[in-house]
Amino acid sequence: MEFQDVVRRRRMVRRYAERPVDPAAVERMLSNATRAPSAGFSQGWEFLVLDTARDVGRFWAATAGRDAANPWLDGMRTAPVVIVTLSHRDAYLVRYSEPDKGWTDRDEARWPVPYWHVDTGMAALLILQTAVDEGLGACFFGVPPERTAAFRGEFGVPEAYTPVGAVTVGHLPDDGAGTGAAGSPARRRRRPLGDVVHRGGW
Ligand SMILES: Cc1cc2nc3c(=O)[nH]c(=O)nc-3n(C[C@H](O)[C@H](O)[C@H](O)COP(=O)(O)O)c2cc1C
């Protein structure tokens, strides 16, 4: 697919067809994710892949609980694959304490913003874009803070790793339901370039 089509077609997809995803497509998403840029080439990202019904069920049980009626959850639960992206702050503090960077104090105040989260977000975008290129749908969403401990416990994730967001992956539903048309973009306009770009000054 043309790059511009990948960018234009990408939408968060919140309901999926009942078809398994080719494992090779998931591997390509992960492989592309590791092509993301990272500060100092620290690569402080990790990916927890859940691609069986049992593991996906464990994810939702840990992160969503057993709420009453929840159409969002009903749709998201149809995804056959969930990839949780996690950032690793310490990888950056260690990398930047190396001689070529020299931040031996490992002071977090040196960082303009937490690049470990930034880089993991860039990797997540490559997962989303690769899904589009594979003809699949995907949705990035956060793990609620009050569920992080349960998520860690369920999957044995050490404290040093922060879930930045999870990505559901699956085939687009045949009827197109949940493919973004009813999401926030239906109620909000995309901000035009004139509003967001400042040329030569603010
Ligand atoms: C950091 C981040 C967090 C998001 N969290 C959620 C979420 O919790 N649930 C959800 O359904 N969508 C979530 N989204 C998707 C946004 O709602 C979506 O990207 C936005 O409405 C624009 O729509 P589009 O991506 O389909 O173009 C998130 C997106 C980002 C980048």
Coordinates of C-alpha atoms and ligand atoms in Angstrom, one line a residue:
M1 CA 0.0 0.0 0.0
E2 CA 1.2 3.5 -0.7
F3 CA 2.5 5.3 2.4
Q4 CA 0.0 8.1 1.9
D5 CA -2.8 5.6 1.9
V6 CA -1.6 4.0 5.1
V7 CA -1.6 7.4 6.8
R8 CA -5.0 8.4 5.4
R9 CA -6.8 5.1 6.0
R10 CA -5.6 4.5 9.6
R11 CA -8.5 4.8 12.0
M12 CA -8.9 3.3 15.4
V13 CA -10.9 0.1 15.0
R14 CA -12.9 -0.9 18.0
R15 CA -14.7 -4.1 16.7
Y16 CA -13.3 -7.0 14.7
A17 CA -14.3 -9.9 12.5
E18 CA -14.2 -13.4 13.9
R19 CA -11.1 -14.4 12.0
P20 CA -7.6 -15.1 13.3
V21 CA -4.7 -12.8 12.4
D22 CA -1.8 -14.4 10.4
P23 CA 1.1 -14.7 12.9
A24 CA 3.4 -13.4 10.1
A25 CA 1.5 -10.1 10.1
V26 CA 2.0 -9.8 13.9
E27 CA 5.7 -10.5 13.5
R28 CA 5.9 -7.7 10.9
M29 CA 4.2 -5.3 13.2
L30 CA 6.7 -6.1 16.0
S31 CA 9.6 -6.0 13.6
N32 CA 8.6 -2.6 12.3
A33 CA 8.0 -1.3 15.8
T34 CA 11.7 -1.9 16.5
R35 CA 12.5 0.3 13.6
A36 CA 11.1 3.3 15.5
P37 CA 13.5 6.1 16.5
S38 CA 14.7 6.2 20.1
A39 CA 16.7 8.7 22.0
G40 CA 20.4 7.6 22.1
F41 CA 19.2 4.4 20.3
S42 CA 18.2 3.3 23.8
Q43 CA 15.3 1.2 22.5
G44 CA 13.7 1.1 25.9
W45 CA 10.5 -0.5 24.8
E46 CA 9.0 -4.0 25.3
F47 CA 6.0 -5.7 23.7
L48 CA 3.8 -8.2 25.5
V49 CA 2.0 -10.2 22.8
L50 CA -1.3 -11.9 23.6
D51 CA -2.5 -13.9 20.7
T52 CA -4.6 -16.7 22.1
A53 CA -8.2 -16.5 23.3
R54 CA -7.1 -17.4 26.8
D55 CA -4.4 -14.8 27.1
V56 CA -6.6 -12.1 25.5
G57 CA -9.3 -13.0 28.0
R58 CA -6.7 -12.7 30.9
F59 CA -5.9 -9.2 29.6
W60 CA -9.4 -8.0 29.7
A61 CA -10.2 -9.7 33.1
A62 CA -7.2 -7.9 34.6
T63 CA -7.6 -4.5 32.9
A64 CA -11.3 -4.1 32.5
G65 CA -12.8 -6.1 35.3
R66 CA -16.4 -7.1 35.1
D67 CA -18.3 -3.9 34.4
A68 CA -21.9 -4.0 33.5
A69 CA -23.0 -3.2 29.9
N70 CA -20.0 -1.7 28.1
P71 CA -20.4 -1.5 24.3
W72 CA -16.7 -0.3 23.9
L73 CA -15.5 -3.4 25.8
D74 CA -17.8 -5.7 23.9
G75 CA -16.3 -4.5 20.7
M76 CA -12.7 -4.5 21.8
R77 CA -12.9 -8.0 23.3
T78 CA -13.5 -9.3 19.7
A79 CA -9.9 -8.6 18.9
P80 CA -7.9 -11.9 18.5
V81 CA -4.6 -10.2 19.3
V82 CA -3.6 -7.6 21.9
I83 CA 0.0 -6.1 21.9
V84 CA 0.8 -4.2 25.1
T85 CA 3.6 -1.6 24.6
L86 CA 5.7 -0.9 27.6
S87 CA 8.4 1.7 28.3
H88 CA 11.6 1.1 30.3
R89 CA 12.9 4.3 31.8
D90 CA 16.0 2.7 33.3
A91 CA 17.2 1.8 29.8
Y92 CA 17.5 5.5 29.1
L93 CA 19.1 6.5 32.4
V94 CA 21.7 3.8 31.9
R95 CA 22.3 4.6 28.2
Y96 CA 22.7 8.3 28.9
S97 CA 25.2 7.6 31.6
E98 CA 27.5 6.1 29.0
P99 CA 30.6 8.1 28.1
D100 CA 29.3 9.5 24.8
K101 CA 26.3 11.1 26.7
G102 CA 27.8 11.6 30.1
W103 CA 24.7 12.1 32.3
T104 CA 26.3 10.0 35.0
D105 CA 24.0 11.4 37.7
R106 CA 21.0 9.7 36.0
D107 CA 19.0 12.8 36.9
E108 CA 15.5 12.6 35.4
A109 CA 15.2 16.4 35.4
R110 CA 17.7 16.4 32.4
W111 CA 15.0 15.0 30.1
P112 CA 12.8 17.5 28.2
V113 CA 10.0 15.0 28.4
P114 CA 10.1 11.3 29.3
Y115 CA 11.6 10.0 26.1
W116 CA 11.0 6.4 27.2
H117 CA 7.2 7.0 26.7
V118 CA 7.8 9.1 23.6
D119 CA 9.8 6.3 21.9
T120 CA 7.4 3.6 22.9
G121 CA 4.6 5.7 21.4
M122 CA 6.5 6.0 18.1
A123 CA 6.9 2.2 18.1
A124 CA 3.1 1.9 18.8
L125 CA 2.4 4.1 15.7
L126 CA 4.4 1.7 13.6
I127 CA 2.3 -1.2 14.8
L128 CA -0.8 0.7 13.9
Q129 CA 0.5 1.7 10.5
T130 CA 1.7 -1.8 9.8
A131 CA -1.7 -3.2 10.7
V132 CA -3.2 -0.9 8.0
D133 CA -0.6 -2.0 5.5
E134 CA -1.6 -5.6 6.2
G135 CA -5.3 -4.8 5.6
L136 CA -6.1 -5.2 9.3
G137 CA -7.5 -2.9 11.9
A138 CA -6.0 -1.8 15.2
C139 CA -6.7 0.5 18.2
F140 CA -4.3 2.0 20.7
F141 CA -5.7 2.6 24.2
G142 CA -4.5 3.0 27.7
V143 CA -4.4 0.6 30.6
P144 CA -6.3 2.4 33.4
P145 CA -3.9 3.4 36.2
E146 CA -6.1 1.6 38.8
R147 CA -5.7 -1.6 36.8
T148 CA -1.9 -1.4 36.3
A149 CA -1.1 -3.5 39.4
A150 CA -3.6 -6.2 38.4
F151 CA -2.1 -6.2 34.8
R152 CA 1.4 -6.5 36.2
G153 CA 0.4 -9.3 38.5
E154 CA -1.4 -11.3 35.8
F155 CA 1.4 -11.2 33.4
G156 CA 4.4 -11.0 35.7
V157 CA 5.5 -7.6 34.4
P158 CA 8.2 -6.0 36.7
E159 CA 7.7 -2.6 38.2
A160 CA 10.4 -1.1 36.0
Y161 CA 8.2 -1.4 32.9
T162 CA 5.3 1.0 32.4
P163 CA 2.4 0.0 30.1
V164 CA 2.2 3.0 27.7
G165 CA -0.7 1.6 25.8
A166 CA -2.2 -1.6 24.4
V167 CA -3.0 -2.2 20.7
T168 CA -5.9 -4.5 19.7
V169 CA -5.4 -6.1 16.3
G170 CA -7.8 -7.9 14.1
H171 CA -9.6 -8.1 10.8
L172 CA -12.1 -5.3 9.9
P173 CA -15.7 -6.4 10.5
D174 CA -17.6 -7.1 7.3
D175 CA -20.3 -4.6 8.2
G176 CA -17.7 -1.9 9.0
A177 CA -19.2 -1.4 12.6
G178 CA -16.7 0.0 15.1
T179 CA -14.2 1.2 12.5
G180 CA -13.9 4.7 13.7
A181 CA -16.8 6.4 12.0
A182 CA -18.7 6.7 15.3
G183 CA -15.7 7.7 17.4
S184 CA -14.5 11.2 18.4
P185 CA -13.5 12.1 14.8
A186 CA -17.3 12.0 14.0
R187 CA -17.9 14.7 16.5
R188 CA -14.7 16.8 16.3
R189 CA -13.1 18.3 13.3
R190 CA -9.4 17.6 12.4
R191 CA -7.6 20.8 13.4
P192 CA -6.5 22.5 10.2
L193 CA -2.8 23.3 9.5
G194 CA -3.5 27.0 9.9
D195 CA -4.4 26.3 13.6
V196 CA -1.5 24.1 14.5
V197 CA 1.4 25.2 12.5
H198 CA 3.4 28.3 13.4
R199 CA 5.8 29.5 10.7
G200 CA 8.7 31.7 11.7
G201 CA 7.2 32.4 15.2
W202 CA 4.2 31.6 17.4
Ligands
LIG1 C1 -2.5 8.2 23.7 C2 -3.8 7.7 23.1 C3 -4.7 7.2 24.0 C4 -6.0 6.7 23.5 N1 -6.8 6.1 24.3 C5 -8.0 5.5 23.8 C6 -8.8 4.8 24.7 O1 -8.6 4.6 25.9 N2 -9.9 4.2 24.1 C7 -10.2 4.4 22.8 O2 -11.2 3.9 22.3 N3 -9.4 5.1 21.9 C8 -8.3 5.7 22.4 N4 -7.4 6.4 21.6 C9 -7.8 6.6 20.2 C10 -8.3 8.0 19.9 O3 -9.6 8.2 20.4 C11 -8.2 8.3 18.4 O4 -6.9 8.2 18.0 C12 -8.8 9.7 18.0 O5 -10.1 9.8 18.4 C13 -8.6 9.9 16.5 O6 -9.2 8.9 15.8 P1 -8.4 8.0 14.7 O7 -7.2 7.5 15.4 O8 -9.4 6.9 14.4 O9 -8.1 8.9 13.6 C14 -6.2 6.8 22.1 C15 -5.3 7.4 21.3 C16 -4.1 7.8 21.8 C17 -3.1 8.4 20.8

